Short mmCIF file of C-alpha atoms and ligand atoms in Angstrom, two decimals:
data_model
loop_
_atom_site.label_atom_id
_atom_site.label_comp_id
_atom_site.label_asym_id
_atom_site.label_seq_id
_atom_site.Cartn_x
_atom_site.Cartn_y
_atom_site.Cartn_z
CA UNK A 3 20.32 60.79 173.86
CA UNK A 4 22.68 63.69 173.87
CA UNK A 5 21.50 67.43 175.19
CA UNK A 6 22.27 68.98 171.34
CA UNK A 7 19.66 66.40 169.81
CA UNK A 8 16.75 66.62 172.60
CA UNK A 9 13.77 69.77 172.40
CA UNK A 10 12.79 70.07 175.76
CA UNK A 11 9.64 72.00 174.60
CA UNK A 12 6.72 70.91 176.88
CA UNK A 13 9.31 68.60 179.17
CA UNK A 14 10.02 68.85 183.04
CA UNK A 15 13.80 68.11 182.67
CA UNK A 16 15.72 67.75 186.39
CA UNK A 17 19.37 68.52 186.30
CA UNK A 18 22.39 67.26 188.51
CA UNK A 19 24.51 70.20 188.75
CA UNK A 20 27.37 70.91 190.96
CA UNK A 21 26.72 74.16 192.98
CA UNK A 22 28.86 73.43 195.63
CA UNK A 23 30.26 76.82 195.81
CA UNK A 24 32.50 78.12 198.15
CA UNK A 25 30.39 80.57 200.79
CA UNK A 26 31.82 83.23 203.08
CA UNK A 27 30.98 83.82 206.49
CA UNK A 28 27.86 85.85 205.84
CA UNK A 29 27.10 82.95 202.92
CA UNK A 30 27.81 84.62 200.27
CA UNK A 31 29.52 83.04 197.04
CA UNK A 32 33.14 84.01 196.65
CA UNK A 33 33.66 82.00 193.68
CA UNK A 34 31.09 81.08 191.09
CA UNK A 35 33.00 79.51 188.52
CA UNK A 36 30.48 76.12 189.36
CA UNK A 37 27.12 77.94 188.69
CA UNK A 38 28.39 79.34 185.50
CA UNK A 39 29.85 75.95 184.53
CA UNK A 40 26.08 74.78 184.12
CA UNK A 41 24.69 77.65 182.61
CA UNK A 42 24.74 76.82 178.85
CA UNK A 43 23.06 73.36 180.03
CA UNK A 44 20.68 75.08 182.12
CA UNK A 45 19.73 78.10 179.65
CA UNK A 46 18.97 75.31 176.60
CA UNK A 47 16.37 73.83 178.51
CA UNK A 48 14.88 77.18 179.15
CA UNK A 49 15.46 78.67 175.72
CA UNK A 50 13.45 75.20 174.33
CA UNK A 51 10.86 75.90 176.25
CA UNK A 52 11.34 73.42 179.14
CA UNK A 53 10.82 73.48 182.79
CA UNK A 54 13.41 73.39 184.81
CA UNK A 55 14.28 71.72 188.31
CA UNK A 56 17.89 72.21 189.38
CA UNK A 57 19.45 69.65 191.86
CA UNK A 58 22.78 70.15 193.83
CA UNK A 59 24.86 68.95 196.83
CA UNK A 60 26.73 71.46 199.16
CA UNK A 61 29.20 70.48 201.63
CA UNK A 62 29.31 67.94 203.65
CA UNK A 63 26.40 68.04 205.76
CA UNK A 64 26.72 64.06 206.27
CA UNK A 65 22.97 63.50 205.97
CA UNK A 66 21.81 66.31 208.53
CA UNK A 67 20.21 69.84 207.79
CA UNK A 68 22.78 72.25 208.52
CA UNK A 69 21.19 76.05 207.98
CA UNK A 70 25.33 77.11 206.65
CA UNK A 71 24.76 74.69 204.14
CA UNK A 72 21.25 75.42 202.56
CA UNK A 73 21.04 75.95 198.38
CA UNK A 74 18.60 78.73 200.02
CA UNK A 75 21.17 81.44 200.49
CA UNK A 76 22.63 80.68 196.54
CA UNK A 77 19.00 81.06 194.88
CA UNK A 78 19.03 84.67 194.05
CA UNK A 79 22.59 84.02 192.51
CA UNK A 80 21.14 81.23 190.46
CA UNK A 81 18.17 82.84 189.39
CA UNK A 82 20.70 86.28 188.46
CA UNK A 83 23.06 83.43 186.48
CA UNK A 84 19.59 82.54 184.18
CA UNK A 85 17.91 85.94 184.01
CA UNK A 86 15.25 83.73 185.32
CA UNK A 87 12.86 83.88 188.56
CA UNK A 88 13.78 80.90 191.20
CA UNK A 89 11.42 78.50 193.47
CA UNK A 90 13.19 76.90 196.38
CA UNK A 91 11.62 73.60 197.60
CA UNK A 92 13.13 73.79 201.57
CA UNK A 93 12.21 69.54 201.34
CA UNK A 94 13.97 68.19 198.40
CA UNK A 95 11.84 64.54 199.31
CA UNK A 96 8.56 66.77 199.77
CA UNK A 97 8.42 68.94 196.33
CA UNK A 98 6.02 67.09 194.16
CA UNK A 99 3.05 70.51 194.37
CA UNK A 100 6.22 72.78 193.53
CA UNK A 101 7.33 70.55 190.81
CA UNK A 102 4.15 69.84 189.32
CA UNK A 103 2.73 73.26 189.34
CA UNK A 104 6.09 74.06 187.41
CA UNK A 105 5.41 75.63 184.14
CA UNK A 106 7.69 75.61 180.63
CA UNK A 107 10.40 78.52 181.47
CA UNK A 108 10.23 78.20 184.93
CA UNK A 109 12.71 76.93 187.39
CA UNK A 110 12.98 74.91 191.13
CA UNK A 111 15.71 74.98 193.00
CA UNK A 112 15.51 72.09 194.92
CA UNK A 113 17.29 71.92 199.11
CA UNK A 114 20.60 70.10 199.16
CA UNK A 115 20.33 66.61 198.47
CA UNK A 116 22.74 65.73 201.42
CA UNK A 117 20.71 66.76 204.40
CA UNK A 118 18.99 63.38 203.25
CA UNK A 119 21.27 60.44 204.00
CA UNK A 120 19.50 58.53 201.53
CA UNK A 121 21.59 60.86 198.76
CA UNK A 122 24.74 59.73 199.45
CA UNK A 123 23.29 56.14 200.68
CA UNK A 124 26.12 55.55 203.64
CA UNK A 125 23.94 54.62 206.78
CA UNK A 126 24.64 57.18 209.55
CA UNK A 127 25.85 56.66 213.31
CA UNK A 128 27.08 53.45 212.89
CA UNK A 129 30.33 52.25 212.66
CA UNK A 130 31.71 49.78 209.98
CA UNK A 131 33.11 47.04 212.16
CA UNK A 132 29.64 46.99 214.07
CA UNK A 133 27.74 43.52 213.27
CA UNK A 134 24.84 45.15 212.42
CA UNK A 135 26.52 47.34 209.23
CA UNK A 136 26.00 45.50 206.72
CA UNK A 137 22.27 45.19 207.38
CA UNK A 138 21.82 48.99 207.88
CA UNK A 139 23.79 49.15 204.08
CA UNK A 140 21.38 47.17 202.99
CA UNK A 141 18.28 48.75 204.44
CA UNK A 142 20.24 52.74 203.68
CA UNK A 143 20.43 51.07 199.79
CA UNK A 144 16.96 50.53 199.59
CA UNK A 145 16.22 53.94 200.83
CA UNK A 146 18.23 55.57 198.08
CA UNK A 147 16.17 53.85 195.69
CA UNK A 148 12.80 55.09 197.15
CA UNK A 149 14.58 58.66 197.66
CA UNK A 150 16.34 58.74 193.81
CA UNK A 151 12.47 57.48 192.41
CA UNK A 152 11.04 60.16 194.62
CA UNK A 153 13.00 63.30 192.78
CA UNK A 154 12.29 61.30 189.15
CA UNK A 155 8.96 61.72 189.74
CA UNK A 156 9.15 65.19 189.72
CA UNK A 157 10.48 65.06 185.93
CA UNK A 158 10.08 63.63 182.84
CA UNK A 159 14.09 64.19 181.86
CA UNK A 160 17.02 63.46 183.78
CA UNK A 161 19.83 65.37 182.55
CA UNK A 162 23.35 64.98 184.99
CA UNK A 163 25.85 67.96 184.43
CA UNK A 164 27.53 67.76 187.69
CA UNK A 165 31.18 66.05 186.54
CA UNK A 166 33.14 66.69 190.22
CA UNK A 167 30.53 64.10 191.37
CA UNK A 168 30.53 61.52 188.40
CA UNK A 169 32.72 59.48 190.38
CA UNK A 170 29.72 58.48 192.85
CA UNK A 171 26.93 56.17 192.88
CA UNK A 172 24.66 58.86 194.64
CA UNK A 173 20.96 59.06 194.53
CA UNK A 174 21.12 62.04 192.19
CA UNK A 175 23.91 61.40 190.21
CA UNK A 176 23.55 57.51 189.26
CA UNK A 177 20.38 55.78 190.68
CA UNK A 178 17.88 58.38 189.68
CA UNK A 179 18.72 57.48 185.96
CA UNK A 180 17.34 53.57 186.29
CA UNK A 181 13.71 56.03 186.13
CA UNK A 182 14.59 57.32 182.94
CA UNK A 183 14.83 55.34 179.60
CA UNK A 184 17.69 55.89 177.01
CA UNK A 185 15.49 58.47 174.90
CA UNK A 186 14.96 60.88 178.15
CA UNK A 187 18.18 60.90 180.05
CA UNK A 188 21.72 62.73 178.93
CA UNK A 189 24.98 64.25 179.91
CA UNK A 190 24.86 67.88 180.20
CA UNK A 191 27.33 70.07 177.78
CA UNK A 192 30.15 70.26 180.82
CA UNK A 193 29.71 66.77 181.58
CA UNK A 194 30.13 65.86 177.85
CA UNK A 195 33.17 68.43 177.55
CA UNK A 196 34.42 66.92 180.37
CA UNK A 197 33.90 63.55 178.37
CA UNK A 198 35.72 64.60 175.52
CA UNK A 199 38.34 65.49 177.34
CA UNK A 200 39.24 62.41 178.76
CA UNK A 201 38.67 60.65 176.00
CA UNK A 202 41.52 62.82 173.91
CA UNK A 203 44.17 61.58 176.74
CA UNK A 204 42.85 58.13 177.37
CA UNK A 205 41.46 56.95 173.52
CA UNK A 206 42.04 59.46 171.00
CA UNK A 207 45.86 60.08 171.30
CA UNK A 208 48.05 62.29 169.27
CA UNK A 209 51.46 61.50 169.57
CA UNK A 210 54.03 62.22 171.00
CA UNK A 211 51.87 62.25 174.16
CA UNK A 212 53.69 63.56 177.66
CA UNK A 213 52.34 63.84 180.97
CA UNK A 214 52.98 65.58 183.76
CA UNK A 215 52.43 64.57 187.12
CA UNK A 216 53.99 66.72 190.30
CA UNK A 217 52.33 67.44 193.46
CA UNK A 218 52.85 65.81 196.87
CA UNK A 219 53.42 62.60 197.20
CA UNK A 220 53.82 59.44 195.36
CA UNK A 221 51.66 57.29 197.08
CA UNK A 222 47.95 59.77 196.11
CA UNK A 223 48.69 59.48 192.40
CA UNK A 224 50.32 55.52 192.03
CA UNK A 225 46.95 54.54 190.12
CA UNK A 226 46.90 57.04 187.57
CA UNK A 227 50.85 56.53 187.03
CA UNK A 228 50.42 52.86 186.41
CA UNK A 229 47.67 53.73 183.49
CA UNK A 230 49.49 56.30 182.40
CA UNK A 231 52.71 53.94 181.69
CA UNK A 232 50.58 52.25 178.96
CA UNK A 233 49.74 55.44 177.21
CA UNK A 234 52.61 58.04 177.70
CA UNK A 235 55.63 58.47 175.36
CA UNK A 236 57.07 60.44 178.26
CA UNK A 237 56.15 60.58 181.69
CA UNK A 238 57.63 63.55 183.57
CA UNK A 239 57.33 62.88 187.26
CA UNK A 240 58.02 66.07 189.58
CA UNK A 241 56.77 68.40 192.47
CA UNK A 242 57.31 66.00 196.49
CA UNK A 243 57.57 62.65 194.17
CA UNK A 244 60.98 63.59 193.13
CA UNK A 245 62.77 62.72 196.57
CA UNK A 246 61.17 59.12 196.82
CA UNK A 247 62.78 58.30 193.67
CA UNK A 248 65.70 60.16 194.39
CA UNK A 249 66.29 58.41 198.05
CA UNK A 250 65.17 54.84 196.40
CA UNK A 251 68.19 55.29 193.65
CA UNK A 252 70.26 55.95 196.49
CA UNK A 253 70.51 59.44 196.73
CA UNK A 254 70.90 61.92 200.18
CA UNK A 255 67.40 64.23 200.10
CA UNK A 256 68.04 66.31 203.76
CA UNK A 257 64.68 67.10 204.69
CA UNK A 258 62.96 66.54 201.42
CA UNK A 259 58.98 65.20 201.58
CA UNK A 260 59.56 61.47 200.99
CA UNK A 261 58.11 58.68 201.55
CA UNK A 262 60.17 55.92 202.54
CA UNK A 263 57.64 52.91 202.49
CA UNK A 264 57.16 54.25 198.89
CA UNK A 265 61.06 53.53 198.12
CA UNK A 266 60.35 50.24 196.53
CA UNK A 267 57.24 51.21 194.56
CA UNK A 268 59.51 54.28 192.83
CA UNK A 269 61.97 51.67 191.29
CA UNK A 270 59.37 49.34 190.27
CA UNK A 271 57.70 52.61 188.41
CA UNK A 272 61.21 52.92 187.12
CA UNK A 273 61.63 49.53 186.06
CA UNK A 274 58.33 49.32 184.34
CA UNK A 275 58.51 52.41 182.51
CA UNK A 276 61.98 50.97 180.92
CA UNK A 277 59.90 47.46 180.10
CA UNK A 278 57.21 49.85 178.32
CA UNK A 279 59.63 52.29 176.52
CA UNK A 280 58.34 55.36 178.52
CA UNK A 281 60.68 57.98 178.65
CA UNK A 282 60.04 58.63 182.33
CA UNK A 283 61.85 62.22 183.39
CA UNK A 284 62.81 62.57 186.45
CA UNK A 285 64.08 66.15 187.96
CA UNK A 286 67.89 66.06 188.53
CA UNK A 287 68.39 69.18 190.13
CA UNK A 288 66.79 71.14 192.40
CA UNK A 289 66.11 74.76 194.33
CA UNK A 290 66.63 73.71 198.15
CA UNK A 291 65.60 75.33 201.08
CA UNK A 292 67.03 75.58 204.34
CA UNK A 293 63.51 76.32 205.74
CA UNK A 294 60.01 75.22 204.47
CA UNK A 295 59.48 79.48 204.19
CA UNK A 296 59.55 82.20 200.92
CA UNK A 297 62.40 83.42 202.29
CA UNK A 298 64.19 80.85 203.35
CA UNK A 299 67.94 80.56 202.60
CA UNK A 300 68.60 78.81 199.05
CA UNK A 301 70.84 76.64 196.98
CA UNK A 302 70.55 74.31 193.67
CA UNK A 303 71.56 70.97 194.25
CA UNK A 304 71.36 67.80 192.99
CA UNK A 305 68.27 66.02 193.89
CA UNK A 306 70.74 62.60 195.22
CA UNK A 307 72.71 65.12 196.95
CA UNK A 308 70.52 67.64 199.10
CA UNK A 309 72.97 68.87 202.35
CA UNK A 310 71.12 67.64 205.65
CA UNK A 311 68.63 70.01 207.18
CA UNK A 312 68.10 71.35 203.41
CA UNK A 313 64.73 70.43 201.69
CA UNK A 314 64.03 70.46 197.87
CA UNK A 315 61.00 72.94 197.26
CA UNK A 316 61.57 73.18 193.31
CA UNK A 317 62.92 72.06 190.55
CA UNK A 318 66.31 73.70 189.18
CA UNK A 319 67.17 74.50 185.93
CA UNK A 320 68.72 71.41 184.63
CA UNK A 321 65.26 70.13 185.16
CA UNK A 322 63.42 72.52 183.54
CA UNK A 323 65.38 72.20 180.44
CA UNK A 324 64.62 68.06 180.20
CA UNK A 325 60.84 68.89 181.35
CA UNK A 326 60.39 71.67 178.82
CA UNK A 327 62.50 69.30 176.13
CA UNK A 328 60.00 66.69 176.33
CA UNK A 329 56.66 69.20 176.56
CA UNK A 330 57.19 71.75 173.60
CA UNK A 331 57.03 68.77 170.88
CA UNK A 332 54.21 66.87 172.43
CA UNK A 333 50.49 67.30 170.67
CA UNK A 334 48.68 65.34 173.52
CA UNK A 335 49.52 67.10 177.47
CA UNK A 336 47.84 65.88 180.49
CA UNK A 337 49.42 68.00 183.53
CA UNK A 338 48.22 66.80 187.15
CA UNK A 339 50.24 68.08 190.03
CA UNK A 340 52.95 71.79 190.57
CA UNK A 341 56.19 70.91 189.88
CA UNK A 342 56.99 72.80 193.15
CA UNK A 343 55.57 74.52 196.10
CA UNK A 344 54.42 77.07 193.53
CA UNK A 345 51.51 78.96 196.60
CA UNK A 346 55.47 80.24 197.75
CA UNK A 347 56.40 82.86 194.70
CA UNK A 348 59.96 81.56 195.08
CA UNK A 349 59.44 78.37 194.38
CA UNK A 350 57.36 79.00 191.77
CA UNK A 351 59.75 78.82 189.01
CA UNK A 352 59.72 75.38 188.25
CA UNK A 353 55.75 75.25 188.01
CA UNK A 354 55.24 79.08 185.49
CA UNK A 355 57.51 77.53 183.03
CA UNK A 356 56.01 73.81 182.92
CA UNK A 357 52.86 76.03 182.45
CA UNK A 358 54.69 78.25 179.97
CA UNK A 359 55.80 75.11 177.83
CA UNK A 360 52.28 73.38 177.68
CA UNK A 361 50.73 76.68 176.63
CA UNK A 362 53.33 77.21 173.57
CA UNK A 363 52.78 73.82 172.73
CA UNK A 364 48.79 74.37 172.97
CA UNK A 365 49.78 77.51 170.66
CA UNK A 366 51.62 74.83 167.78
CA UNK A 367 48.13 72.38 167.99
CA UNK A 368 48.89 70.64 170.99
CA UNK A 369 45.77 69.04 173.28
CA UNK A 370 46.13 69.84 176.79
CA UNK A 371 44.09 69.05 179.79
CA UNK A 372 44.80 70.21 183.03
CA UNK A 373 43.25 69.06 186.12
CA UNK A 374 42.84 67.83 189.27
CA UNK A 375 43.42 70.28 192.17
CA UNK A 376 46.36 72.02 192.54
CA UNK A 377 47.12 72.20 188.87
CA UNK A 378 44.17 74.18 188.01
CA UNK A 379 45.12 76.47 191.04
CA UNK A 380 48.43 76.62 189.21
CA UNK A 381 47.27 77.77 185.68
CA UNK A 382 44.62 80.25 187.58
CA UNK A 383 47.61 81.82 189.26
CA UNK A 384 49.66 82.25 186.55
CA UNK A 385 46.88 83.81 184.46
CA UNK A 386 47.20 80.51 181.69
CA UNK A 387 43.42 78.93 182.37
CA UNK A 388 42.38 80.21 178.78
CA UNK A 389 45.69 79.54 176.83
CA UNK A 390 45.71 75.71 177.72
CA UNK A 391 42.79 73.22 175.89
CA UNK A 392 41.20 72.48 178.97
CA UNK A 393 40.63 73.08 182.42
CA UNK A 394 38.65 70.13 184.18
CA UNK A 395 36.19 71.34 186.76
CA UNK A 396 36.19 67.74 188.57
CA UNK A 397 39.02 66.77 191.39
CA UNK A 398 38.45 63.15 192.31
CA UNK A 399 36.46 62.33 189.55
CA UNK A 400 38.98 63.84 186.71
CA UNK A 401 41.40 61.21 188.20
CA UNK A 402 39.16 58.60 189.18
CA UNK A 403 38.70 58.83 184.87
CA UNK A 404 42.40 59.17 184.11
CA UNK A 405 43.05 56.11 186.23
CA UNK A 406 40.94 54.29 183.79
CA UNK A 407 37.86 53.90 185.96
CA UNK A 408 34.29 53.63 184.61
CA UNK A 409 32.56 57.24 186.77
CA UNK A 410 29.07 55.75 187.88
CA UNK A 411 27.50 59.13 186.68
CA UNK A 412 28.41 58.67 183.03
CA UNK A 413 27.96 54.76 182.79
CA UNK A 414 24.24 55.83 184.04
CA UNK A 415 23.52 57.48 181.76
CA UNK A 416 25.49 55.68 178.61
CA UNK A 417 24.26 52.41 179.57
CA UNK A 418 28.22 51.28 180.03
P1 AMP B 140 48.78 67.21 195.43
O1 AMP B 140 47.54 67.62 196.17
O2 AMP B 140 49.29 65.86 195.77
O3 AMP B 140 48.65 67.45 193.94
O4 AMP B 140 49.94 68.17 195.96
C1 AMP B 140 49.94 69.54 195.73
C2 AMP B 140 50.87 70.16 196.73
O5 AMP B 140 52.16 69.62 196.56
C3 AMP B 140 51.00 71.64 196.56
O6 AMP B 140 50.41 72.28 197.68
C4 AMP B 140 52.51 71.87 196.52
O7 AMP B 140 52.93 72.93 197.36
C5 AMP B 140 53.06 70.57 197.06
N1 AMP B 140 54.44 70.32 196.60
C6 AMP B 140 54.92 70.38 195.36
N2 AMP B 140 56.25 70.18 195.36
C7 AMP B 140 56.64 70.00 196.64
C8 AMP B 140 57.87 69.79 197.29
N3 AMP B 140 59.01 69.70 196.60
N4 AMP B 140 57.88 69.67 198.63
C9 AMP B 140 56.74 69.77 199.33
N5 AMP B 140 55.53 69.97 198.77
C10 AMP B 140 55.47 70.10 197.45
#
């Protein structure tokens, strides 16, 4: 079933979202990006004349009730988001009166689902190498089950719009759909624009196709790399990553992030993306530092050739003009990763005009996602989050996707 083609006139419809905002001190929201994410999913269900029970993780509260983290203090924020009046249910396991005295335009906010252990379905206080873990697994997955039927009996729709969590087999997010046949559970609109998106990288390419991957290290992003090698026509391959390929080919990198039990792993990427035909770039230049600091002393350099006690925090202009070569006539972009330590404005550079190039390509009817982490901190600080295709709102579970992986959330729901 998909959200567009269901009326929820007369249905109790409960909704994964992902309001795991960020809270300040006094707890309120500083950024609310997440609660307006869901509101078109949210506000369809109302407008048809459903009832509405809104379900939500925040934090880690590791399967305890922790006051800092109760969906208490973000229910007037909510119910300002849908124009809408808001019950909270303090015992998301204990809400079956609230739920059932719900009526069609009304809404339930229900506690966070991780005070209950049984959400996330880890057992608690005991440690994996004791002898009796796998039995308290066992017992914690049964639990889930009671604890995922529990909140489908409060509905007669499932509906799971909470992508940054797809990647889990939680109570709320996977199990709680085995309640619900095909006709009365569905994506909600993010979760299928999320979808989409993935699906124009990973199935529905337009060539040429060129990612770019940057960020830390090597070693957080191998997975994604290796899938990538059987889809990319070019691979750019920047940010920390640079000096482990640099220092495997041989090359001097001072005081460069590397990571030299990675050495072997950067020529085989190099090796394999020769076997596939992927034009793999890799920066040749660089803007060193003689202090990981803005205002550091700096130098360009080649990347094989960094003086000791120097560290590469960017990528110099020779580089820019390869990475920008291979981005402006590409018409599929997946960017993952800065190509420098962009949060420093003068290392920055190297990261604005990677961002500059996908959005002129965007411009001439390129697709571009961007995602996972830093990136999207990236294209938020350079003002580009609305000149790019897409934006992905999910970290782990954007590149749990891109890796190739089947997310738990969706296959719940599609029956995959
Ligand atoms: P990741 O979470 O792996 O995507 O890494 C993102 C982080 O990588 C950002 O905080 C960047 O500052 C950092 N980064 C990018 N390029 C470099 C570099 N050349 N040296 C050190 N850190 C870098």
């Amino acid at each position: 079933m998909t959200i567009d083609n269901f009326n929820f006139k007369g249905h109790k419809a409960i909704v994964r979202v992902d309001f795991n905002v960020p809270l300040d001190e006094n707890g309120n929201i500083t950024d609310d990006t997440r609660i307006r994410g869901a509101l078109p999913t949210l506000k369809k269900i109302l407008a048809d004349g459903g009832a509405l029970i809104i379900m939500s993780h925040m934090g880690k509260p590791k399967g305890k009730v922790n006051p800092k983290m109760s969906l208490a203090q973000i229910k007037e924020a909510v119910a300002n988001a849908l124009g809408a009046p808001v019950e909270f249910a303090p015992d998301c396991a204990k809400a079956e009166e609230m739920a059932a005295a719900l009526k069609p335009g009304e809404v339930l906010l229900l506690e966070n689902l991780r005070f209950y252990p049984e959400e996330e379905g880890k057992p608690v206080g005991i440690d994996k190498e004791d002898p009796a873990y796998d039995a308290a697994k066992k017992e914690m997955k049964e639990r889930q089950k009671d604890f995922a039927k529990k909140l489908a009996s409060y509905a007669d729709v499932y509906v799971n719009d909470a992508f940054g969590t797809a990647h889990r087999r939680h109570a709320s997010t996977a199990v709680i759909a085995d309640s619900f046949d095909a006709d009365h559970k569905m994506l909600g609109y993010l979760m299928e624009k999320e979808v989409k998106a993935v699906d124009n990288i990973l199935k529905d390419i337009k060539r040429p196709f060129t990612a770019i991957m940057g960020g830390s290290k090597v070693s957080t992003k191998i997975g994604i790399i290796e899938n990538l090698l059987d889809k990319v026509d070019n691979l750019i391959l920047c940010g920390g990553m640079t000096y482990t390929f640099a220092k495997a080919q041989g090359g001097n990198v001072g005081n460069s992030i590397c990571e030299n039990d990675k050495l072997d792993l950067a020529l085989d990427i190099i090796k394999k993306a020769k076997e596939k035909g992927v034009n793999l770039v890799l920066a040749t230049d660089c803007v060193a530092a003689d202090d990981f600091n803005n205002n550091a002393k700096t130098q360009i350099c080649c990347v094989k050739n960094i003086p000791d006690g120097w560290e590469g925090l960017d990528i110099g202009p020779a580089s820019i003009a390869s990475f920008v070569g291979a981005i402006l006539p590409a018409k599929t972009i997946l960017w993952n990763g800065p190509a420098g330590v962009f949060e420093m404005d003068n290392f920055a550079t190297g990261s604005k005009i990677v961002c500059e190039a996908i959005v002129e390509a965007t411009n001439t009817g390129a697709f571009s996602l961007v995602g996972g982490g830093d990136s999207v901190a990236c294209v938020n600080k350079f003002g580009f989050a609305d000149a790019v295709s897409y934006v992905s709102t999910g970290g782990g579970a954007l590149l749990e996707a891109i890796e190739g992986k089947v997310l738990p959330g969706v296959a719940a729901i599609e029956g995959k």
